[in-house]
Structure formats: C-alpha cells, structure tokens
mmCIF file of C-alpha atoms in Angstrom:
data_model
loop_
_atom_site.group_PDB
_atom_site.id
_atom_site.type_symbol
_atom_site.label_atom_id
_atom_site.label_comp_id
_atom_site.label_asym_id
_atom_site.label_seq_id
_atom_site.Cartn_x
_atom_site.Cartn_y
_atom_site.Cartn_z
ATOM 1 C CA MET A 1 21.522 12.356 -11.339
ATOM 2 C CA PRO A 2 20.986 15.344 -8.994
ATOM 3 C CA LYS A 3 20.760 14.937 -5.270
ATOM 4 C CA PRO A 4 17.139 14.468 -4.074
ATOM 5 C CA MET A 5 15.392 17.730 -3.472
ATOM 6 C CA ASN A 6 14.137 18.519 -0.024
ATOM 7 C CA HIS A 7 10.466 18.172 -1.071
ATOM 8 C CA HIS A 8 10.296 21.917 -1.311
ATOM 9 C CA LEU A 9 10.615 22.226 -5.200
ATOM 10 C CA THR A 10 7.414 23.621 -8.491
ATOM 11 C CA SER A 11 6.442 22.640 -11.921
ATOM 12 C CA ASN A 12 3.498 23.921 -13.844
ATOM 13 C CA ALA A 13 1.302 20.951 -12.948
ATOM 14 C CA PRO A 14 1.819 17.667 -11.038
ATOM 15 C CA ALA A 15 1.386 14.331 -12.861
ATOM 16 C CA ARG A 16 -1.538 11.889 -12.360
ATOM 17 C CA THR A 17 -1.838 9.448 -10.675
ATOM 18 C CA ARG A 18 -2.281 -3.221 -7.784
ATOM 19 C CA TRP A 19 -7.668 -23.045 1.319
ATOM 20 C CA ARG A 20 -9.046 -24.488 -0.674
ATOM 21 C CA ARG A 21 -9.345 -26.993 2.166
ATOM 22 C CA THR A 22 -9.030 -30.625 1.038
ATOM 23 C CA THR A 23 -10.452 -33.205 3.453
ATOM 24 C CA VAL A 24 -9.332 -36.791 2.859
ATOM 25 C CA LEU A 25 -11.596 -39.382 4.427
ATOM 26 C CA ALA A 26 -9.620 -42.551 5.059
ATOM 27 C CA LEU A 27 -12.062 -45.469 5.101
ATOM 28 C CA ALA A 28 -10.907 -48.664 6.779
ATOM 29 C CA ALA A 29 -12.532 -51.516 4.867
ATOM 30 C CA ALA A 30 -13.409 -54.432 7.102
ATOM 31 C CA THR A 31 -12.614 -57.781 5.657
ATOM 32 C CA VAL A 32 -15.008 -60.649 6.340
ATOM 33 C CA ALA A 33 -13.054 -63.865 6.546
ATOM 34 C CA PRO A 34 -15.002 -67.162 6.923
ATOM 35 C CA ALA A 35 -13.486 -69.767 9.213
ATOM 36 C CA SER A 36 -14.121 -73.512 9.182
ATOM 37 C CA LEU A 37 -14.486 -75.468 12.370
ATOM 38 C CA ALA A 38 -14.436 -79.277 12.285
ATOM 39 C CA ALA A 39 -16.295 -81.050 15.069
ATOM 40 C CA CYS A 40 -16.869 -84.747 15.781
ATOM 41 C CA GLY A 41 -20.458 -85.916 16.321
ATOM 42 C CA THR A 42 -21.532 -88.484 18.926
ATOM 43 C CA SER A 43 -22.349 -91.950 17.523
ATOM 44 C CA GLN A 44 -23.845 -95.105 18.884
ATOM 45 C CA PRO A 45 -21.478 -97.765 20.111
ATOM 46 C CA GLY A 46 -20.085 -99.712 17.261
ATOM 47 C CA ALA A 47 -21.184 -97.246 14.679
ATOM 48 C CA THR A 48 -18.716 -95.453 12.497
ATOM 49 C CA PRO A 49 -18.517 -91.957 13.686
ATOM 50 C CA SER A 50 -19.353 -89.428 11.055
ATOM 51 C CA GLU A 51 -17.702 -86.148 10.672
ATOM 52 C CA THR A 52 -19.842 -83.066 10.848
ATOM 53 C CA THR A 53 -18.549 -79.853 9.390
ATOM 54 C CA VAL A 54 -19.723 -76.693 11.064
ATOM 55 C CA THR A 55 -19.202 -73.413 9.277
ATOM 56 C CA VAL A 56 -18.932 -70.291 11.390
ATOM 57 C CA THR A 57 -19.183 -66.894 9.743
ATOM 58 C CA ALA A 58 -17.349 -64.098 11.485
ATOM 59 C CA SER A 59 -19.310 -60.930 12.119
ATOM 60 C CA PRO A 60 -18.096 -58.056 9.943
ATOM 61 C CA THR A 61 -15.949 -55.481 11.611
ATOM 62 C CA PRO A 62 -17.658 -52.092 11.636
ATOM 63 C CA ASP A 63 -16.273 -49.606 9.177
ATOM 64 C CA GLN A 64 -13.904 -47.139 10.720
ATOM 65 C CA THR A 65 -14.248 -43.754 9.160
ATOM 66 C CA SER A 66 -11.677 -41.135 9.925
ATOM 67 C CA THR A 67 -12.996 -37.986 11.539
ATOM 68 C CA PRO A 68 -12.718 -34.999 9.204
ATOM 69 C CA ALA A 69 -10.236 -32.388 10.315
ATOM 70 C CA PRO A 70 -11.903 -29.265 11.695
ATOM 71 C CA THR A 71 -12.343 -26.433 9.254
ATOM 72 C CA PRO A 72 -9.645 -23.835 9.930
ATOM 73 C CA THR A 73 -10.778 -20.340 10.713
ATOM 74 C CA PRO A 74 -9.688 -18.072 7.848
ATOM 75 C CA ALA A 75 -7.396 -15.219 8.743
ATOM 76 C CA PRO A 76 -9.127 -11.845 8.694
ATOM 77 C CA THR A 77 -8.584 -9.817 5.557
ATOM 78 C CA PRO A 78 -7.017 -6.413 6.244
ATOM 79 C CA THR A 79 -9.380 -3.603 5.491
ATOM 80 C CA PRO A 80 -7.767 -0.969 3.270
ATOM 81 C CA SER A 81 -7.846 2.582 4.450
ATOM 82 C CA PRO A 82 -10.758 4.416 2.862
ATOM 83 C CA ALA A 83 -9.964 7.053 0.289
ATOM 84 C CA PRO A 84 -10.727 10.634 1.185
ATOM 85 C CA ASP A 85 -14.377 11.523 0.798
ATOM 86 C CA PRO A 86 -14.610 14.123 -1.964
ATOM 87 C CA GLY A 87 -17.633 15.605 -0.203
ATOM 88 C CA GLY A 88 -16.087 15.675 3.271
ATOM 89 C CA THR A 89 -13.701 17.997 5.028
ATOM 90 C CA VAL A 90 -10.517 16.481 6.442
ATOM 91 C CA LEU A 91 -7.978 19.309 6.451
ATOM 92 C CA PRO A 92 -8.384 22.471 8.500
ATOM 93 C CA GLY A 93 -9.274 25.619 6.640
ATOM 94 C CA GLU A 94 -5.998 27.257 7.672
ATOM 95 C CA LEU A 95 -4.097 24.671 5.616
ATOM 96 C CA ALA A 96 -6.386 24.180 2.633
ATOM 97 C CA GLY A 97 -5.365 26.240 -0.367
ATOM 98 C CA THR A 98 -2.500 26.717 -2.820
ATOM 99 C CA TRP A 99 0.886 27.794 -1.493
ATOM 100 C CA GLN A 100 4.119 28.859 -3.188
ATOM 101 C CA SER A 101 7.518 28.663 -1.482
ATOM 102 C CA LEU A 102 9.535 31.783 -0.669
ATOM 103 C CA ASP A 103 13.308 32.347 -0.608
ATOM 104 C CA GLN A 104 14.264 28.990 -2.093
ATOM 105 C CA GLY A 105 16.805 30.310 -4.578
ATOM 106 C CA SER A 106 16.769 28.280 -7.786
ATOM 107 C CA ALA A 107 14.265 25.817 -6.326
ATOM 108 C CA GLU A 108 10.536 26.373 -5.940
ATOM 109 C CA VAL A 109 7.667 24.330 -4.504
ATOM 110 C CA LEU A 110 3.955 24.727 -5.129
ATOM 111 C CA TYR A 111 1.514 22.898 -2.814
ATOM 112 C CA THR A 112 -2.219 22.509 -3.215
ATOM 113 C CA PHE A 113 -4.021 21.117 -0.149
ATOM 114 C CA ARG A 114 -7.649 20.209 -0.726
ATOM 115 C CA PRO A 115 -10.278 20.114 2.046
ATOM 116 C CA ASP A 116 -11.019 16.403 1.456
ATOM 117 C CA GLY A 117 -7.407 15.408 2.291
ATOM 118 C CA ARG A 118 -5.843 15.254 -1.161
ATOM 119 C CA PHE A 119 -2.701 17.145 -2.030
ATOM 120 C CA GLU A 120 -0.658 17.951 -5.122
ATOM 121 C CA ARG A 121 2.927 19.172 -5.110
ATOM 122 C CA ALA A 122 4.943 20.604 -7.986
ATOM 123 C CA GLU A 123 8.684 21.098 -7.549
ATOM 124 C CA VAL A 124 11.243 22.586 -9.909
ATOM 125 C CA LEU A 125 14.970 23.161 -9.710
ATOM 126 C CA MET A 126 16.515 25.306 -12.457
ATOM 127 C CA GLN A 127 20.138 26.309 -12.918
ATOM 128 C CA SER A 128 21.727 28.308 -15.700
ATOM 129 C CA ARG A 129 24.923 26.781 -17.023
ATOM 130 C CA SER A 130 27.310 27.615 -19.814
ATOM 131 C CA SER A 131 26.007 24.597 -21.712
ATOM 132 C CA GLY A 132 22.350 25.516 -21.199
ATOM 133 C CA THR A 133 19.651 25.347 -18.520
ATOM 134 C CA PHE A 134 19.562 22.459 -16.101
ATOM 135 C CA GLU A 135 15.995 21.592 -15.018
ATOM 136 C CA PHE A 136 14.653 18.960 -12.660
ATOM 137 C CA ASP A 137 10.852 18.768 -12.201
ATOM 138 C CA ILE A 138 8.845 16.559 -9.840
ATOM 139 C CA GLY A 139 5.050 16.273 -9.682
ATOM 140 C CA THR A 140 3.500 14.367 -6.773
ATOM 141 C CA THR A 141 -0.069 13.503 -5.751
ATOM 142 C CA GLY A 142 -1.225 11.849 -2.539
ATOM 143 C CA VAL A 143 -3.126 12.091 0.719
ATOM 144 C CA ALA A 144 -2.527 14.525 3.588
ATOM 145 C CA ASP A 145 -3.425 13.862 7.217
ATOM 146 C CA VAL A 146 -3.364 16.419 10.019
ATOM 147 C CA SER A 147 -3.188 15.698 13.744
ATOM 148 C CA GLY A 148 -2.736 18.889 15.684
ATOM 149 C CA SER A 149 0.361 20.606 14.354
ATOM 150 C CA THR A 150 1.622 17.430 12.646
ATOM 151 C CA LEU A 151 1.151 17.065 8.899
ATOM 152 C CA VAL A 152 1.757 13.642 7.324
ATOM 153 C CA LEU A 153 1.925 13.367 3.537
ATOM 154 C CA THR A 154 1.508 9.975 1.867
ATOM 155 C CA PRO A 155 2.516 10.158 -1.819
ATOM 156 C CA GLN A 156 0.506 7.857 -4.071
ATOM 157 C CA GLY A 157 1.994 8.648 -7.476
ATOM 158 C CA GLY A 158 3.866 11.123 -9.580
ATOM 159 C CA THR A 159 6.497 11.670 -12.252
ATOM 160 C CA GLN A 160 9.855 13.356 -12.600
ATOM 161 C CA THR A 161 11.627 14.962 -15.552
ATOM 162 C CA LEU A 162 15.330 15.739 -15.921
ATOM 163 C CA HIS A 163 16.970 17.899 -18.571
ATOM 164 C CA ASP A 164 20.737 18.065 -18.157
ATOM 165 C CA PRO A 165 22.625 19.937 -20.897
ATOM 166 C CA ASP A 166 25.897 18.457 -19.665
ATOM 167 C CA SER A 167 24.552 14.910 -19.966
ATOM 168 C CA PRO A 168 21.854 14.710 -22.662
ATOM 169 C CA SER A 169 21.910 10.905 -22.669
ATOM 170 C CA GLY A 170 20.937 10.921 -18.994
ATOM 171 C CA SER A 171 17.929 13.185 -19.519
ATOM 172 C CA TYR A 172 14.386 11.804 -19.378
ATOM 173 C CA ASP A 173 10.751 12.895 -19.330
ATOM 174 C CA GLY A 174 7.822 11.678 -17.241
ATOM 175 C CA ARG A 175 9.606 8.912 -15.335
ATOM 176 C CA PRO A 176 7.398 7.434 -12.530
ATOM 177 C CA LEU A 177 8.509 8.257 -9.020
ATOM 178 C CA ASP A 178 10.295 5.384 -7.321
ATOM 179 C CA ASP A 179 10.132 6.824 -3.799
ATOM 180 C CA LEU A 180 6.665 7.116 -2.282
ATOM 181 C CA SER A 181 7.770 7.254 1.344
ATOM 182 C CA LYS A 182 5.662 9.071 3.897
ATOM 183 C CA GLU A 183 6.768 12.559 4.866
ATOM 184 C CA MET A 184 6.202 14.288 8.202
ATOM 185 C CA TYR A 185 6.099 18.022 8.840
ATOM 186 C CA THR A 186 5.153 20.457 11.551
ATOM 187 C CA TRP A 187 2.864 23.115 10.162
ATOM 188 C CA SER A 188 1.817 26.520 11.442
ATOM 189 C CA ARG A 189 0.489 29.832 10.188
ATOM 190 C CA GLU A 190 2.415 33.087 10.456
ATOM 191 C CA GLY A 191 -0.005 35.751 9.419
ATOM 192 C CA GLU A 192 -1.119 34.931 5.879
ATOM 193 C CA ASN A 193 1.818 32.604 5.285
ATOM 194 C CA LEU A 194 2.196 28.878 5.889
ATOM 195 C CA VAL A 195 5.331 27.448 7.509
ATOM 196 C CA LEU A 196 6.314 23.786 7.061
ATOM 197 C CA VAL A 197 9.174 22.367 9.114
ATOM 198 C CA GLY A 198 10.596 19.078 7.831
ATOM 199 C CA LYS A 199 13.852 17.158 7.927
ATOM 200 C CA PHE A 200 15.522 19.832 5.770
ATOM 201 C CA GLY A 201 14.401 22.722 7.934
ATOM 202 C CA ALA A 202 11.660 25.340 7.779
ATOM 203 C CA VAL A 203 10.173 26.678 4.545
ATOM 204 C CA THR A 204 7.716 29.549 4.311
ATOM 205 C CA TYR A 205 4.919 29.575 1.718
ATOM 206 C CA GLU A 206 2.746 32.450 0.598
ATOM 207 C CA PRO A 207 -0.865 31.923 -0.469
ATOM 208 C CA VAL A 208 -1.494 31.874 -4.189
ATOM 209 C CA THR A 209 -5.255 32.109 -3.678
ATOM 210 C CA GLN A 210 -7.278 32.841 -0.577
ATOM 211 C CA GLU A 211 -10.087 30.529 -1.729
ATOM 212 C CA ALA A 212 -9.570 26.868 -0.765
ATOM 213 C CA PRO A 213 -9.549 24.646 -3.881
ATOM 214 C CA ARG A 214 -12.170 21.937 -4.283
#
C-alpha cells in the first residue's frame, strides 16, 4: 500500500458520492376495618343487666395517589448543517473554477471548485517500473468553506483505485475512501494561478478554464 498522497494528486473524474416516558401511579388502597365495641346498659335495681352491642364503623382512609413525576424536558436535537445552496454563491470568484497542479512530478491533482461551495478533486500517481506501470487514483467530493485566506475542505465521499504490477493480489478498483478528515489550506492568487499551502507545503495550480463551473 503506497504512502498517502499529499492531497495534491488527478484522475479523469472523481467518484460519486446514514422516552417513551412511563409514569407509574402507585395507588394506596385504604382498608375499611369494622371494630366491635361492647358496652353495658343501665338496668333497674334487681333486674338482670342486658348486654348491648354497639357497632362502630371506621371512616375510610382517603386514597393516597402518588404524584406523577414531572415530564422531563427533551434534549434539543442538533440541527445538521445545511447543504450548499445550488443557486447561491459561497466561494469567491477568484477560487471558483478548475485547476491543475504544476511541477508535481509523477503526481497530479485536478480541483474543481464550484460557486455554491462544492468541490471535486481527482488525484493520480503514476510510476513506470520494469514490471509495468504503477497507478494510484483517488477521487474525492465534498464541501469547501472559505474564511478570508483560509480554505477548509470537508470530504463527503470518494473512491480509490490501486494497480500495482509488483503486487497484483493487492490491487483493487473503486474502494470507498476510509479517511474523510477535514483539510485546511491557505489559498492565494498569483497572477492567473492558484496557490494552496497545506501541511505538505505549497502547490501551484494553473486554470484549466477561465469560466467558473456551475
């Protein structure tokens, strides 16, 4: 597997691009229990006293109903960042367009920056070997954001293809990209050319077309 390219590589075209709250009411059932009270009545002298039974009924205890727990406030749902508006303009006109890298040796990069904030990047690394031609292609699509001279690229998809004549079993076609990390550059214009400075240094690009793509 070749070392990762410095994001300045070009192929012919980039590839395309996832409470319920349960309230339990505990009801305390009051139990009514009758009680018997025996009392002796008053009798005349000499008379056999008679027993009088008095029944007293206890008043029922009021039901005790548990107070429902307060309804929890749901956590706010994060609002996804809106996609670029195809009819709007996000990128400056000096950046919008198609650009091809210069002086990259066996590696080339082709960028297309669209006015609405989308970008496509095609990268290719080719080397001639005694066993054949080694080729590593990467196509990336995503969103570009500009703040002053800072350019942030957020890849959203892409594929890579590897043809290694020295290791045919390790070759593959159209494998999805597994690294979609954000990339940060400093951009500027030098005459008609575009200069991007990233973690691997500065790369100069020449315009392929003067008309900004839609």
